[in-house]
Short mmCIF file of C-alpha atoms in Angstrom, two decimals:
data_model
loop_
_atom_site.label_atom_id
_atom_site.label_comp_id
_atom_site.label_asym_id
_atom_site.label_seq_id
_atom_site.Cartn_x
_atom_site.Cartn_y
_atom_site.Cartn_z
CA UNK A 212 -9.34 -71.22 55.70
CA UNK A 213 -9.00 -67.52 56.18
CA UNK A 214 -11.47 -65.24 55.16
CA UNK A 215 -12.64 -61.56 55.77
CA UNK A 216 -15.22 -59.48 55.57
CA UNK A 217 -16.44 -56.65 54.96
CA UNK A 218 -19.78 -53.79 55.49
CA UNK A 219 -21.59 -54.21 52.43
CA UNK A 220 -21.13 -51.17 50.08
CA UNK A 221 -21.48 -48.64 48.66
CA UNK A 222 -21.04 -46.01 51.31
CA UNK A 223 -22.07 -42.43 50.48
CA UNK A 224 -20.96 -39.73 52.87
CA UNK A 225 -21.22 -35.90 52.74
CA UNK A 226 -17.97 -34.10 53.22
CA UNK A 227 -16.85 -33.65 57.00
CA UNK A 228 -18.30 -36.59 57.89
CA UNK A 229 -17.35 -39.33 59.81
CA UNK A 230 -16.66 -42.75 58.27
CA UNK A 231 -17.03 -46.09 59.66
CA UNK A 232 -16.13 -49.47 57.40
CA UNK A 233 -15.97 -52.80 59.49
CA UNK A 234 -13.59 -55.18 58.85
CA UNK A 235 -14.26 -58.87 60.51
CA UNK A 236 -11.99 -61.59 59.81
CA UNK A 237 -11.08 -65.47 60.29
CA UNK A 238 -7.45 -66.86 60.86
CA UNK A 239 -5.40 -68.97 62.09
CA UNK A 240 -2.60 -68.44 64.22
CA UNK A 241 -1.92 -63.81 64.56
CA UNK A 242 -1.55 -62.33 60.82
CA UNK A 243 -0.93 -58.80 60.00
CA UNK A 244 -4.06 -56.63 59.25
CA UNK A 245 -4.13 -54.19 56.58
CA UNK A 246 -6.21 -51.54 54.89
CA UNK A 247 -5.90 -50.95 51.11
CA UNK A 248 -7.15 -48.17 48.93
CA UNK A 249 -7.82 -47.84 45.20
CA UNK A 250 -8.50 -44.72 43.65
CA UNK A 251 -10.12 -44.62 40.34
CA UNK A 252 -7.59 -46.24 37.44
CA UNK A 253 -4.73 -46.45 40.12
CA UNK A 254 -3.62 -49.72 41.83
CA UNK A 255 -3.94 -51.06 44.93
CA UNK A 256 -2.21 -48.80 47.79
CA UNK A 257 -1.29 -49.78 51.12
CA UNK A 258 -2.98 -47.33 53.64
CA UNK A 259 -2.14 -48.59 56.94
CA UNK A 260 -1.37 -51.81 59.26
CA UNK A 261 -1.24 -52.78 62.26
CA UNK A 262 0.85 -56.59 63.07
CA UNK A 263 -0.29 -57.73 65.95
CA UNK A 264 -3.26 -57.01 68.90
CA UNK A 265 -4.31 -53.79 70.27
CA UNK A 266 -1.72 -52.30 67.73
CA UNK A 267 -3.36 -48.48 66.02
CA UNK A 268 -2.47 -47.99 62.12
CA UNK A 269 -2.65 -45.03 61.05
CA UNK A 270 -2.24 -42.42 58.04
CA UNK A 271 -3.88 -39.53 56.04
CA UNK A 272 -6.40 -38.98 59.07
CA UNK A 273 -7.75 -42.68 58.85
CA UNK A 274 -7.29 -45.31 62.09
CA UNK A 275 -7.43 -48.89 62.51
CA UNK A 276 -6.86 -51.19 65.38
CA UNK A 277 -6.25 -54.73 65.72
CA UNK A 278 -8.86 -56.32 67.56
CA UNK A 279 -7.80 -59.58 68.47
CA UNK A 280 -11.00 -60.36 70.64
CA UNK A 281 -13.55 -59.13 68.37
CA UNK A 282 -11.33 -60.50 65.16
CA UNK A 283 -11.98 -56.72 63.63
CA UNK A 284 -9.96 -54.35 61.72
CA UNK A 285 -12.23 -51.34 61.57
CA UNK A 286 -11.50 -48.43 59.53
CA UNK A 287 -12.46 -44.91 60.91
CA UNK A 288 -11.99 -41.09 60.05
CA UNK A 289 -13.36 -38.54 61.60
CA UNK A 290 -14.00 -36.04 58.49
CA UNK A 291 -14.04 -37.37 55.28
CA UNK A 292 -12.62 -35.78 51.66
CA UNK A 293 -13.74 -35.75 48.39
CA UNK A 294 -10.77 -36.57 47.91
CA UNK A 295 -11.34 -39.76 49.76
CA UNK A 296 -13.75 -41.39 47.29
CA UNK A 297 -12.25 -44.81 46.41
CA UNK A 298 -12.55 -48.45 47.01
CA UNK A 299 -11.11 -49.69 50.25
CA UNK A 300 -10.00 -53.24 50.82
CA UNK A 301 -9.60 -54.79 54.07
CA UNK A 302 -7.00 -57.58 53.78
CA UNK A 303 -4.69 -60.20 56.26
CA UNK A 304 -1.31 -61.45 55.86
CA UNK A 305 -0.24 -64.87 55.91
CA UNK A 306 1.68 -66.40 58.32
CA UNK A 307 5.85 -67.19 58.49
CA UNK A 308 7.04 -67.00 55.09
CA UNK A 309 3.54 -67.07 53.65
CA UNK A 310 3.54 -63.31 55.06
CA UNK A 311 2.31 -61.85 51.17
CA UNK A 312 -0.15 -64.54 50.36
CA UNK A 313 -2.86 -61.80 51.47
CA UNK A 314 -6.78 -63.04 51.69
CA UNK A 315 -8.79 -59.85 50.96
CA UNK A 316 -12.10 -58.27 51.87
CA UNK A 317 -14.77 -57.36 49.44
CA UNK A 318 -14.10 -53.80 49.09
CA UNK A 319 -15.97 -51.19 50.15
CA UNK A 320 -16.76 -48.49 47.46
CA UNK A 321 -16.98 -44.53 49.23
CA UNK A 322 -18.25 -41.73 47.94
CA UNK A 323 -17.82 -38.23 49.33
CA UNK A 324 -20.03 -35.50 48.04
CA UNK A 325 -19.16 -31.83 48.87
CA UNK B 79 8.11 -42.39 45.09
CA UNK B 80 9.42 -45.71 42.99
CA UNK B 81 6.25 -47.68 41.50
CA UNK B 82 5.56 -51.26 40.47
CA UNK B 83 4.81 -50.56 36.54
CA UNK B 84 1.99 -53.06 35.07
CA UNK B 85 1.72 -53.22 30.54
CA UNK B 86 -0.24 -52.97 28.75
CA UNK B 87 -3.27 -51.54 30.61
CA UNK B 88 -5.62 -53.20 28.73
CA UNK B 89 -5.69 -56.58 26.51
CA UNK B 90 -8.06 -57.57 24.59
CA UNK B 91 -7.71 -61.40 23.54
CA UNK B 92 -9.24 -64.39 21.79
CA UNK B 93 -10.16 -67.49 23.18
CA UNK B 94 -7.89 -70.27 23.12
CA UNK B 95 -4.78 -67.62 22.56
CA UNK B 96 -1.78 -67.17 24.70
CA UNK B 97 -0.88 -64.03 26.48
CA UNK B 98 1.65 -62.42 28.59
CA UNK B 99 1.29 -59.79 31.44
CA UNK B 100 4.39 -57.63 32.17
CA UNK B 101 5.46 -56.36 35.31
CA UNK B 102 8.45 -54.03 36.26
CA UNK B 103 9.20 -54.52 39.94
CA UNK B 104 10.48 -51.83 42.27
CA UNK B 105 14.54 -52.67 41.93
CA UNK B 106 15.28 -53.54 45.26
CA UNK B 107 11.89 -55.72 45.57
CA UNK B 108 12.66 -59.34 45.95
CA UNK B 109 9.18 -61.35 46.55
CA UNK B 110 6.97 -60.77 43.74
CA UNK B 111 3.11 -61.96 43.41
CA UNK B 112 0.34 -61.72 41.38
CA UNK B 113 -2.93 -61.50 42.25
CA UNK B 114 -6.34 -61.14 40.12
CA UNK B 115 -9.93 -59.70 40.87
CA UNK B 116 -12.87 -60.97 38.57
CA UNK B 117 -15.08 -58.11 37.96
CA UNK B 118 -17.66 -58.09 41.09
CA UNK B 119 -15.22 -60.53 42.67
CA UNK B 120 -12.78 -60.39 45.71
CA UNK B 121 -9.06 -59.40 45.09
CA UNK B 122 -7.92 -63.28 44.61
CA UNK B 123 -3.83 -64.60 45.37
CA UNK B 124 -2.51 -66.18 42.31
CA UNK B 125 1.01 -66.95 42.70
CA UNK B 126 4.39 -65.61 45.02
CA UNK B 127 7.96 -65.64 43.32
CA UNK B 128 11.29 -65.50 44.92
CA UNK B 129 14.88 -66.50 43.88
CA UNK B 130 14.16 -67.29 40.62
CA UNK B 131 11.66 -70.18 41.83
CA UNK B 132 7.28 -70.40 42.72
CA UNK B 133 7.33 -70.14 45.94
CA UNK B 134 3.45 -70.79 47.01
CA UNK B 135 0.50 -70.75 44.34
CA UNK B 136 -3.31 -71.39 44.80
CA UNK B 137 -5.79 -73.31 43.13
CA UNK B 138 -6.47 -71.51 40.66
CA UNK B 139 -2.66 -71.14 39.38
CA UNK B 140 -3.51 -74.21 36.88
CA UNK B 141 -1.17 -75.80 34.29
CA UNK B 142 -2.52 -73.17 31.88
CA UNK B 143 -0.30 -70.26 34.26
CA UNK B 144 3.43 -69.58 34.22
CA UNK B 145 5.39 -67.11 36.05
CA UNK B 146 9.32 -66.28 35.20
CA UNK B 147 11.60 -63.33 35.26
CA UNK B 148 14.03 -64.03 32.50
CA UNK B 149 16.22 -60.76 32.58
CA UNK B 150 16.41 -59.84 36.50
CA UNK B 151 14.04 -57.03 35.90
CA UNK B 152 10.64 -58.20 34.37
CA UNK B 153 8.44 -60.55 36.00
CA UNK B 154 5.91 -61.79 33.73
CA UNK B 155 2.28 -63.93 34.16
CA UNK B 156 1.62 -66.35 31.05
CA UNK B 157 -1.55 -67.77 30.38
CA UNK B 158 -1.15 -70.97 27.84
CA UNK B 159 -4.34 -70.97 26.29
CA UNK B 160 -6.98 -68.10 27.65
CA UNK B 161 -10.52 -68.91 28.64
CA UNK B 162 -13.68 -66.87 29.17
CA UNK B 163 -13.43 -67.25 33.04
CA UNK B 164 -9.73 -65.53 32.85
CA UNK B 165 -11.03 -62.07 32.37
CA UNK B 166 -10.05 -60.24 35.05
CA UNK B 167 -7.97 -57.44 36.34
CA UNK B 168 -4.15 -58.80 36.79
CA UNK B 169 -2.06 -56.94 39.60
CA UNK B 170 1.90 -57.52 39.92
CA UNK B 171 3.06 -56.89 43.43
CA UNK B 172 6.11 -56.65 45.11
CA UNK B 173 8.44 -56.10 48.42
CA UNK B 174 11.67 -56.00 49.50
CA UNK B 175 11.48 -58.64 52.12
CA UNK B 176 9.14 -61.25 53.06
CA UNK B 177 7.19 -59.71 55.93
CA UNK B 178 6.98 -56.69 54.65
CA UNK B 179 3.70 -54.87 52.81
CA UNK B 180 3.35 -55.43 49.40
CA UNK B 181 3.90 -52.40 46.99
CA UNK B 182 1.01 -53.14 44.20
CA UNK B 183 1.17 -51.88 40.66
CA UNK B 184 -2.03 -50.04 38.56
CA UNK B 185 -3.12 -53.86 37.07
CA UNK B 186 -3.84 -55.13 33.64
CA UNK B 187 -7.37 -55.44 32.32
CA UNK B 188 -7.55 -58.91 30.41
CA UNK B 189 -10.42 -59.11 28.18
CA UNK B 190 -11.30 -62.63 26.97
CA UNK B 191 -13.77 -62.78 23.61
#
């Protein structure tokens, strides 16, 4: 079935630094990617997506793109916020009408420090 | 910004007891899911809803689980008779169409003693 994964966590960065958390993931036929982010006591939030390969999500400074030959979903930014500290879950769609069945990552819990 | 609104935030229940999870969708959301993550656990598909009917559930959406939403607006999660192994953070989730992202709410914390 499909699965993804995720870097292990936690990740602990100091501000203006540069964030990396790899995404890997197994599916049949070409789902939609997505990154998801949950700030402390809040719900899950979409960040970005990206619906087929080579595609680039992006949003609030953070990037993604679809990697169909690698099956990744990397999430990047190139300084990082305090205000960034949260739990990030990589996730894929299912296919046809199955689109919001969604198989997630692990999460990754990130820390900024000033 | 409209927001998928999840009560209570936090239930506490006995073994063996019934409860319900509430969920008020975004009003022109459609397709409506649930989903639950087990503390440590991965984020976990329960259940999708559309046109009044289940349209896809997984394994672990038993006998014990019911979905419905009665009045048009509230779309509710039942569990018959709660175990130990159902504590877990619920999340409602919805979208206007089928392909697009799904808009989740805050989730309930379901406590199981």
């Amino acid at each position: 079935g499909d699965s993804v994964t995720q870097m292990e966590g936690p990740v602990t960065l100091s501000e203006e630094a540069f964030l990396t958390i790899n995404c890997t993931y197994t599916a049949t036929g070409y789902p939609s990617l997505f990154w998801y982010v949950q700030y402390p006591g809040e719900g899950l939030q979409l960040l970005l997506k990206a619906t087929k390969a080579d595609d680039k999500g992006s949003n609030k400074g953070f990037e993604a793109t679809y990697r169909k030959e690698t099956t990744s979903f990397h999430l990047e930014k190139g300084s990082v916020q305090v205000s960034d500290s949260a739990v990030y879950f990589c996730a894929l769609s299912g296919i046809g009408t199955s689109y919001g069945k969604l198989t997630f990552g692990q999460g990754t819990i990130l820390t900024v420090h000033p | 910004e409209p927001e998928v609104t999840q009560t209570p935030s936090h239930q506490v229940t006995q073994m063996g007891q019934e409860v319900i999870l509430r969920c008020v969708p975004i009003s022109n959301h459609l397709y409506f899911y649930w989903y639950r993550q087990i503390l440590g656990q991965k984020v976990e598909f329960l259940v999708s809803f559309y046109n009044n009917e289940i349209s896809e559930k997984s394994e672990i959406f038993d006998d014990q689980f019911s979905v419905e939403r009665p009045d048009g607006s509230n779309f509710t999660l039942k569990i018959r008779s709660t175990k130990l192994e159902d504590s877990a953070m619920y999340f409602c989730a919805g979208t206007p169409s089928y392909n697009s992202p799904l808009h989740f709410g805050n989730g309930t914390r379901l406590t199981v003693t």
